[in-house]
Amino acid sequence: MRQDDFAIDNCLKCSVCNAACPVFGVNAQYPGPKQLGPELERLRLEGISADTEWLEYCLGCHRCDMACPHGVGVSEMIAHAKAKHHKPLVRGLRDWWFARPGLLGKLTTILPAISNFALSMKLARFFMSKVMRITPLRTFPAYTKPNLRTPPARTSEDRARLLFFPGCFIRYNRPDLGRKVIELLERNGFATEVAATECCGVPAAANGDAAQAHAMARANVKSLVAGVDAGMRVVTACSSCGYMLKTGFGGLLKDDRELAPAVQKIAASTLDVGELLIAQSDAGMLNTDFQQANMRLAYHAPCHQKSQGIGRPWFHLLRQIPGITIEDLDAGCCGMSGTYGFKQEKYKISVAIGQELFDSINASQPQMVATECATCQMQIEHGTDFKAIHPVEIMLQAYNGKII
Amino acid sequence: MKSTQVVIIGGGATGAGILWDLSLRGISAILLEQGDIANGATGRCHGLLHSGARYVAKDLETARDCLAENRIIKTIAPHCVEDIGGLMVQCPQDDPAFFEQWWRAAGDADIPSRRLNAEEALALEPNLAANILGAFTCPDAHVDVFRLVLANIEAAVGRGARFHTYSKVNSIQSADGRVRGVGYSNTLTGEKHEIACEVVINAAGGWAQEAAALAGVEVPVRCDKGTLLVLNHRPSSRVINRCRKSGDGDILVPAGPVCILGTSSMSVPGPDGLTASPEEINYLLQLGAELIPGVADARILRIFCGARALYVPAKVDSAGGREISRSYALFDHETLGGVGGFISIVGGKLTTYRLMAAAVCDCVAGKLGVQSECTTGKVPLRPVDDCKAHRRINELLPLPVAEKMERRLGPAVTRVIEAIDARPELAELVCECEMVTRAELEYVLGEASPIPAQTIADIGRRTRLGFGPCQGTFCGYRAMLAGFQTHRWTASQAAKEFSSYLHERWKGQALIQEGKQVEQLDLSHELYGADLSTCAYSGEPDGK
Amino acid sequence: MESNHYDVVVVGAGLSGLTAAGVAACQGLRVALVATGPGSFVLGSGYLKTQEILAAGPADELSEAIAFFCEMAQAAGCPFEGQFSSSRHLPTILGDFQSVTFAPRPLWNAEPRNDTSTAIVGIRELSYFDENFMAERLSDQARLLGSSCTYSARQISLARSCGAPTTTLRIAKRFDYDAGFRAELIEALRPAAAGFVRVLVPGMLGLCSREQQIAQFESELGCTVCELPTLPPSIPGLRLFHLLSRHLSKLGVELLQGFPVSKLQIQDGVCMELEVASPGHPMVLRGECAVLATGQHSSTLLGVDCNGHDEQMHPLTSSGSVMAGNLFVAGTALPGSSGSSGDVMEILTGHRAGSFAAATRGHYAAR
Ligand SMILES: Cc1cc2nc3c(=O)[nH]c(=O)nc-3n(C[C@H](O)[C@H](O)[C@H](O)COP(=O)(O)OP(=O)(O)OC[C@H]3O[C@@H](n4cnc5c(N)ncnc54)[C@H](O)[C@@H]3O)c2cc1C
Ligand code: SF4
Ligand code: SF4
């Protein structure tokens, strides 16, 4: 049956999902995944208007599904309901923007200097806080020229070719990180092509904008399919993009008969950079020309990395670098969840959720925190005095001998 | 000793309908029910408000009755009906000639229907089997049986009628060939009571023979068992019938959040102690899956059986006093040479309960010399909802909770509003699947409700508490505590009540062979120790 | 060694899987624990019931298994109390007593003690636990057991810190991360506990609080605090799961939480690979051996014709032969078994399967 995509019938009402939910833990009113998911879903199927504002407070962290002993697709159910949720105008307008980081990126990158200036201006910040309900307590990541390109092909060797899905953050905010990914892959014998793709659609889905998520999914599938058909694997360096490519498109386009096979193929061919490299390592093919390092790292696994079900590739990869010691913080969700932490009414919740992570970082006192997700990095830097960077950068530095 | 003009035996749809009809005619009546409301076939039926579609090909008269009643009940009791419509689905396994026969008959009976091709039908109900040939629409609906019975009784009580649950009639007094009163006992406490009356109506459904025997007469009924499967959620949004000669396992009725699949038909000696065999269940599931393949893996919450009291004309003679419609029969035992003032009503359908009640009440009115006409077809069972209360309840409670509660309680929702206004903590959900708040629970347990709940199961019949996936494992416990906290039970009474409630709930799940409900039941057993007798009574030495 | 190559892959995080993983990890093996959520023991109190102990069979093996488990729990920070030769009566959620041989320490001290006055403290905002109900029931039941223990009901309010209504889960989460809340709770409990030797509270003292934290809580309050079982979610049950998982992780066990093993690849009597149904494409694990601790679900994984297991916990085919020499099953309601249940059996079979698995190595490497 159609509804069985969510496995609604599997719920035994054990509340294990509630125990795993970060929001449930810090907000005394949040009804929790059990109620918002399987319990209300039964009523939604009955035709009862089970709409509630609390749907907006779900982070989409998937911790509930991961914890559920009975395979209930809790967060997907919530996401579906969220897409049908009615928002008041202002929040709706704000979330419309938040659903389109690519658009903001495109606009601001026309003249990055000016828009970054505007984003940091007092007046603009006042406007964002009072009118757009965006917290003034955070700073937006700076936008820059989207100058990530496919490097010129090396004709000399016959290298395995990869398709790199950069996602909005790398494309518009950190193209340098994108180049590092390409370089890292090159050092491991791959030739990388930057895919001409859009935003993965996670921000749209998280902001309840189903139409936009759908449009993004279609556009991305169309632009990736040729490469995948030609046998290329798709790599991502952003855990949310990776999650979306592996499962989200399937959910969004399940009724699209034309694209469904392509979606499947893309999902099966998508790998997180870490996942790819650990496979190389297992096959004895990882470039291990690391320079001796001397560094104590703490590792935070982003929720969307965990929900890819690939173990802890980066944790194990970084451990292979001589002179690096690394501790897995295992301190739950950071609470940022992309644009969630920017929203005024959710800021407090976001920071409260992060507290456990902040505490454990403070207790660990690493030189740096490694985490794959850009918004986790923002949250860590917001909540602690520690710097958080992508493991790709650390590994590349290790090749270059730049790690202290 | 209490006295009244009429005593009704049996608190099913028929009895409740009679109580309401009599109260509208100004005839005083007391209804006695041995269990809780809808304890018999009414509470164990499919809840299909027939449009006649199912009978039209073989019994035009019944079909017409059903269609007329279907329309009336939708107007007098909209809060009890989910007007979801139905489909008569054409399966490739079935005789195509029947489809055409049905279509013609539906036209004759004026059943509004459209012919859908397979694609159109699948667009309406995407979970239907892909191989169906097409479907006809029909105005079938789901009627919430508990709410319907409650609505009739509440309306009647509002006009001065009386109603006693857990009151089993065990004697009928008569003198000079006429009934003079009844004796009954409280099945919870054992207390005995008597009522003096002029007329006794036997609306005891499957127990009609036993009740008649108390008056020394006989009624020709036969009990026919039907088994129903409750699915956890609705795979279709309409009633799904199979377009063929009526057979087993060919109706799916969405009923609130759940969906009911059935039914079989088997002759049984009586209405008590019914159970279903694994073969029967598998057979029903297999038939259900032919209509909607997903049914095969759907979670079953509960399996139950009901007994239809079928009227079997022994010898068709034209003895006076016996009015036989196609499916129900009214016996005026006075004219049949039995006792005066004793009337039996048997057979029929839930859908036609009002019609049956009207026939009985006409007969009663005649006997009592009351000039009256039946008006139950026009008078709404519940006053229109109060807009102010509607707004307030939506402020107090989240949408789904408010909506569900309003549907259940109607005007009584103001009571709940008062309670929550006074004690906001009462807004807490006790049953999370059926959205029952503590306030509603306390209301149905309290004396302010027209028919206060006596047991946890009674709470369920009034609120649907415990009808969801946990089957009372969690919410039943909370209901027990509520009963304790409101001083209905002492701690040990509460524990005892809960354990008997739980065992009853377990029984309904024990027949389920596999799937998630088996795990849910295991959980319940594990939690309350089904296999381990609590050792408090075994007197084991402590800690040595 | 390859990152996805393990000495032992354990599937399922019930008591049996956790025990099996613990046995293997303690022998220094590289272990993966694949699970979709915790086993059903998290819904219960964690009591190891006397009846189950008596029914569990071979005493030597049982005591070894239980001893191992208790050691592991101790090391994880959630010690069990009790010993084989004795049992005590502990409360159930219906306010009866149940004969228990071992129990998590915070639940161990609720037994009826002669001439002891005990307070049962409820929380006004927590409606699903009723101190009056418990006190009345337990007093009655204690009398039936011939004990002169009295239980008195007391109530506190946490409205200021927790809001209303609340649940034990919300309280437990606050208890974990909010020191200020713990202090408030102590202040609220102090007057209720005055004059009592023991206070019994609903299970709510943290989802991952270790023994020391609870002991500290007790010492600040100045009397014994003991938890009572509640409706699920059971805080003591979840606590046991969390602490055992963390402990295993510390021992180096790779916890792969969230997705089920969907396929076993068995070739010529050897289980070669396990596929985890991760999104997009499966994650393939290789194990020198594997323990299926998924109880009744093991049969689905193994295929329909599984027919019980041999003495070494190898699952058998319908013809009675071993399916794979490096494959073991553990847990309750094992395929083909008569469905004996209970936490004791979980521990026993988990220990047994874990021990056999740990002794079975080199299958994969040998090929
Ligand atoms: C499986 C099944 C499915 C059905 N599906 C449908 C359907 O979808 N649509 C439809 O229209 N109809 C359906 N029916 C038929 C319908 O349920 C019955 O026709 C209708 O409910 C009969 O109501 P009743 O009040 O006459 O009898 P009952 O509901 O049986 O009521 C009789 C009551 O009398 C009480 N009683 C008996 N003896 C005594 C005594 N001595 N003292 C006090 N009380 C006593 C009993 O406890 C019982 O509550 C179905 C029936 C079955 C069995
Ligand atoms: S969704 Fe899963 S974890 Fe949550 S209550 Fe249901 S079965 Fe338990
Ligand atoms: S996705 Fe995360 S935030 Fe949302 S309900 Fe599930 S656990 Fe809670």
Short mmCIF file of C-alpha atoms in Angstrom, two decimals, chain B residues 542, chain C residues 97 111-118 135 138-152 198:
data_model
loop_
_atom_site.label_atom_id
_atom_site.label_comp_id
_atom_site.label_asym_id
_atom_site.label_seq_id
_atom_site.Cartn_x
_atom_site.Cartn_y
_atom_site.Cartn_z
CA ASP B 542 11.26 -12.75 51.26
CA PHE C 97 5.11 -7.64 44.10
CA GLU C 111 11.15 -4.36 48.59
CA PRO C 112 8.87 -4.47 51.62
CA ARG C 113 11.06 -4.14 54.68
CA ASN C 114 9.65 -4.93 58.06
CA ASP C 115 8.88 -1.92 60.16
CA THR C 116 10.25 0.48 57.65
CA SER C 117 8.37 3.56 56.66
CA THR C 118 8.73 4.41 53.05
CA ALA C 135 1.05 3.29 48.25
CA LEU C 138 1.88 -1.90 47.91
CA SER C 139 0.77 -1.59 51.51
CA ASP C 140 -2.00 -4.12 50.88
CA GLN C 141 0.31 -6.47 49.05
CA ALA C 142 3.04 -6.15 51.65
CA ARG C 143 0.53 -7.16 54.27
CA LEU C 144 -0.33 -10.24 52.22
CA LEU C 145 3.36 -11.07 52.19
CA GLY C 146 3.38 -10.77 55.95
CA SER C 147 5.48 -7.66 56.02
CA SER C 148 4.76 -4.75 58.29
CA CYS C 149 6.19 -2.29 55.85
CA THR C 150 4.11 0.83 55.31
CA TYR C 151 4.15 2.93 52.23
CA SER C 152 2.97 6.53 52.47
CA ARG C 198 13.52 5.49 51.78
#
